[in-house]
XYZ file of C-alpha atoms in Angstrom:
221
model
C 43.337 39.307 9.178
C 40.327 36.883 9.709
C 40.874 33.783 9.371
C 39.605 32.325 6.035
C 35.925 29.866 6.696
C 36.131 26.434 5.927
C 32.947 24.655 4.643
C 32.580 21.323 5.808
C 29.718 19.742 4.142
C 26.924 17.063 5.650
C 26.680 13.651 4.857
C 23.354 12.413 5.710
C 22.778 8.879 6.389
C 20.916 7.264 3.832
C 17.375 5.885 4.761
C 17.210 2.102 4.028
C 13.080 2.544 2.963
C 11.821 -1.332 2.013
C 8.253 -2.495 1.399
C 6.560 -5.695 2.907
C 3.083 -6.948 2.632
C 1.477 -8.818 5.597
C -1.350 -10.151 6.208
C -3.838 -10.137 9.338
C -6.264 -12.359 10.089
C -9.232 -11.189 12.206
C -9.374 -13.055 16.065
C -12.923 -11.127 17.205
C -15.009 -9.116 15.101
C -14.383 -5.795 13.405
C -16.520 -3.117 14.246
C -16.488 -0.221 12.087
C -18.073 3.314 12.720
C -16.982 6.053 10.089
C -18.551 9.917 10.853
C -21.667 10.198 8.824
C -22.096 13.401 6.385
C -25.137 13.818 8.291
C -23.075 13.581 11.781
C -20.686 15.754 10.451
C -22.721 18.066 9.001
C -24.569 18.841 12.371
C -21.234 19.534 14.393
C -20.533 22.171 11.260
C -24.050 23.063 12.584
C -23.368 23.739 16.464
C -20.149 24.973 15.351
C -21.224 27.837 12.909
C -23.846 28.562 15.296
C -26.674 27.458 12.821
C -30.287 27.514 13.785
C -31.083 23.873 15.252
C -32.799 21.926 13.368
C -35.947 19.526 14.245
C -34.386 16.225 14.926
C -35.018 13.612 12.444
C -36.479 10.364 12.990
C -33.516 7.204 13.776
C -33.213 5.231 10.735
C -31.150 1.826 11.728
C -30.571 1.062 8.348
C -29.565 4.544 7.170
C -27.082 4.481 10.626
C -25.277 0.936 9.479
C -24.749 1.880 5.869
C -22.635 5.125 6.844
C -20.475 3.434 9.338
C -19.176 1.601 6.873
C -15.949 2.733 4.961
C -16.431 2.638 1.225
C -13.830 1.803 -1.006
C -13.864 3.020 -4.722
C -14.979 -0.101 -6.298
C -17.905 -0.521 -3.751
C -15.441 -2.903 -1.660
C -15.206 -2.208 2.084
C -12.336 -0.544 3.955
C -10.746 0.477 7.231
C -8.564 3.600 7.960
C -4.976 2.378 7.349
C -3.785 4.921 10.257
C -5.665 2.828 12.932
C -3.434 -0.388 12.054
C -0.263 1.718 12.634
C -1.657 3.658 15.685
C -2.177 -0.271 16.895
C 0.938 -0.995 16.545
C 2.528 1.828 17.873
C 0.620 1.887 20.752
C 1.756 -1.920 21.192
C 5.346 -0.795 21.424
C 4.645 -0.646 25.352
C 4.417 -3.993 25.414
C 7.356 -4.971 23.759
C 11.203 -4.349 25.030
C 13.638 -1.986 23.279
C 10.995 -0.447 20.973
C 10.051 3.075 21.879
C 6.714 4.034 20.681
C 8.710 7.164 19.176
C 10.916 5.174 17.118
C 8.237 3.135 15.886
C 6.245 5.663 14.929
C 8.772 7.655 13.200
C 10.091 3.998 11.376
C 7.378 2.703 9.389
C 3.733 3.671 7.110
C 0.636 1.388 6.554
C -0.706 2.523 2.867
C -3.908 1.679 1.604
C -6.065 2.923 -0.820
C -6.855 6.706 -1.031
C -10.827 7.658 -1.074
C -12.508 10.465 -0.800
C -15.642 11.590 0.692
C -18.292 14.568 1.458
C -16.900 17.187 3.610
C -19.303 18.743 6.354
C -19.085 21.907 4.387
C -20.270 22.339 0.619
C -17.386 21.910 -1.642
C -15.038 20.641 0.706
C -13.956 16.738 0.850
C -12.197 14.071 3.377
C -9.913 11.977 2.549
C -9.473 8.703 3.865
C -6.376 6.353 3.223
C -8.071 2.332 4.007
C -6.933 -0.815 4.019
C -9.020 -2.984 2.033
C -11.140 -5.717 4.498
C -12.080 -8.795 2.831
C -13.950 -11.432 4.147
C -17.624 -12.327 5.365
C -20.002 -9.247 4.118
C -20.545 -6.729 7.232
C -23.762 -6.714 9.212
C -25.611 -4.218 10.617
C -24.869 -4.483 15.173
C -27.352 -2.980 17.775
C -25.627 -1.632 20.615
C -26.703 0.043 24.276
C -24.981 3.081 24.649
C -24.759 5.916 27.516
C -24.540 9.228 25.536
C -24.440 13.196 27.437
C -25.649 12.735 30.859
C -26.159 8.888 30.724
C -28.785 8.838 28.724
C -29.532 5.494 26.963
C -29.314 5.173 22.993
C -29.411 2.874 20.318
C -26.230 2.641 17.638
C -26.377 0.596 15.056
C -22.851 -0.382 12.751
C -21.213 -2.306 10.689
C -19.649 -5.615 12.388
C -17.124 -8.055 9.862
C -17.326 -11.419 11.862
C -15.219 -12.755 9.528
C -12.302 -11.138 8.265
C -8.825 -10.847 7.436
C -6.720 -7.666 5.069
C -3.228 -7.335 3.510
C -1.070 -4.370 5.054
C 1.469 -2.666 2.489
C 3.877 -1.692 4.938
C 6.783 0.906 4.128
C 9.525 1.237 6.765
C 13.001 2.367 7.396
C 14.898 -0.642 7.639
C 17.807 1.034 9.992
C 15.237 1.579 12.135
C 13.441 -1.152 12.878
C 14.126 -5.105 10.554
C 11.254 -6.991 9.127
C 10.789 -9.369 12.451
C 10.372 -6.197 14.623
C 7.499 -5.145 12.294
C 5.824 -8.446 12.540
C 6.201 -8.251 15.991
C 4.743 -5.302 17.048
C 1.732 -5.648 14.522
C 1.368 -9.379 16.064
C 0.895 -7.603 19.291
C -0.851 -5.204 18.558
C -3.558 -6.977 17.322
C -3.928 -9.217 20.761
C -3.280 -5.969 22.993
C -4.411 -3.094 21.122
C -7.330 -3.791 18.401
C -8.791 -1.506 15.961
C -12.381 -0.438 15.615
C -14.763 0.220 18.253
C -14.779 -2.186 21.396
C -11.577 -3.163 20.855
C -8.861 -4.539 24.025
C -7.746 -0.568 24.041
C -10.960 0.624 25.253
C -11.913 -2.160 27.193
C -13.391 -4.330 25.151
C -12.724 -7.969 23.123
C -13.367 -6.548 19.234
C -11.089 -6.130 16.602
C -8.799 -8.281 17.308
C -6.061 -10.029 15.107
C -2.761 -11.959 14.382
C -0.344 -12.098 11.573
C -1.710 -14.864 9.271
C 0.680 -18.144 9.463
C 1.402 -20.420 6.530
C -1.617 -22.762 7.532
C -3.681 -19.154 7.489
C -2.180 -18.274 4.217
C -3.240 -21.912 3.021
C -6.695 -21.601 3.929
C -6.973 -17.698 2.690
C -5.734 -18.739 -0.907
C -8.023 -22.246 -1.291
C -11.110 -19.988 -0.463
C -9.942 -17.544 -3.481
């Protein structure tokens, strides 16, 4: 006679999920470049095998305001996944944080917006962290596109700026001072935006905002 199967249930561990808000303060400035409808629109294009169309005439102007991300309210934004990619990507700096663990441990939220897919009908969504600040102006860059040839981009630059992350994170993971940590270094090692120390460059940079930061930040409210 078989024996008779026991069922042994599983007891998960419970996930410890907390909330903390911190605040970065801009060291260099932000440079922002979001994919234009019209950019995205003409890789649809090449993609679909579309008939090419005459190439329009560079509009600077045109080029700054759709680097920018636009929040709901008409307030500016950046994507919230490029703060956390940051600080994962920071987790090589720091010892007995795996880049794996971190990313697995904790979320940046911002604010959910949507905007104009490539395709009709369709849309993007983008999930930013609100960037306050100094109003963004419009940055003329020397670039090397295709075969080296030389072009002009012009973005969106915040020389002054700071933003509030909403972070969510598994506390039996990683503890609050870990978190701070990593997003302290990330912002010296890693950056966000374009130029930043990841690619090279001196842009984007950031700390953790200290009391006398937090001081200042409130008094200019």
């Amino acid at each position: 006679m078989a024996a008779k199967r026991e069922e042994v249930g599983i007891e998960l561990p419970r996930l410890d999920i907390r909330l903390m808000e911190v605040t970065v303060v801009g060291d260099s400035p932000l440079i922002v470049h979001a994919w234009s409808e019209k950019a995205k629109k003409e890789m649809l294009g090449k993609q679909m095998k579309a008939a090419k169309q005459a190439k329009e005439a560079k509009d600077p102007k045109a080029d700054f305001e759709s680097s920018l991300y636009r929040l709901g309210d008409g307030g500016y934004g950046f994507p919230s996944i490029g703060f956390k990619a940051a600080a994962v990507t920071a987790c090589t700096s720091v010892a007995g944080i795996t880049k794996v663990a971190a990313r697995q441990a904790f979320h940046i939220l911002g604010e959910d917006v949507d905007a104009k897919g490539a395709f009709d009908g369709t849309r993007a969504r983008h999930n930013l962290v609100r960037i306050a600040g100094a109003e963004p102006s419009m940055r003329e860059d020397m670039v090397r596109v295709g075969m080296g040839t030389a072009d002009l981009r012009y973005r969106g630059e915040f020389a002054d700026w700071h933003a509030k992350l909403l972070v969510r994170y598994n506390a039996n993971v990683l503890s609050e001072s870990q978190i701070l940590n990593i997003i302290n270094v990330a912002g010296f090692a890693v950056g966000v935006g374009e130029w930043r120390p990841e690619k090279d460059g001196m842009s984007g940079m950031f700390h953790v905002a200290t009391e006398a930061d937090m001081f200042k930040l409130e008094a200019a409210q």
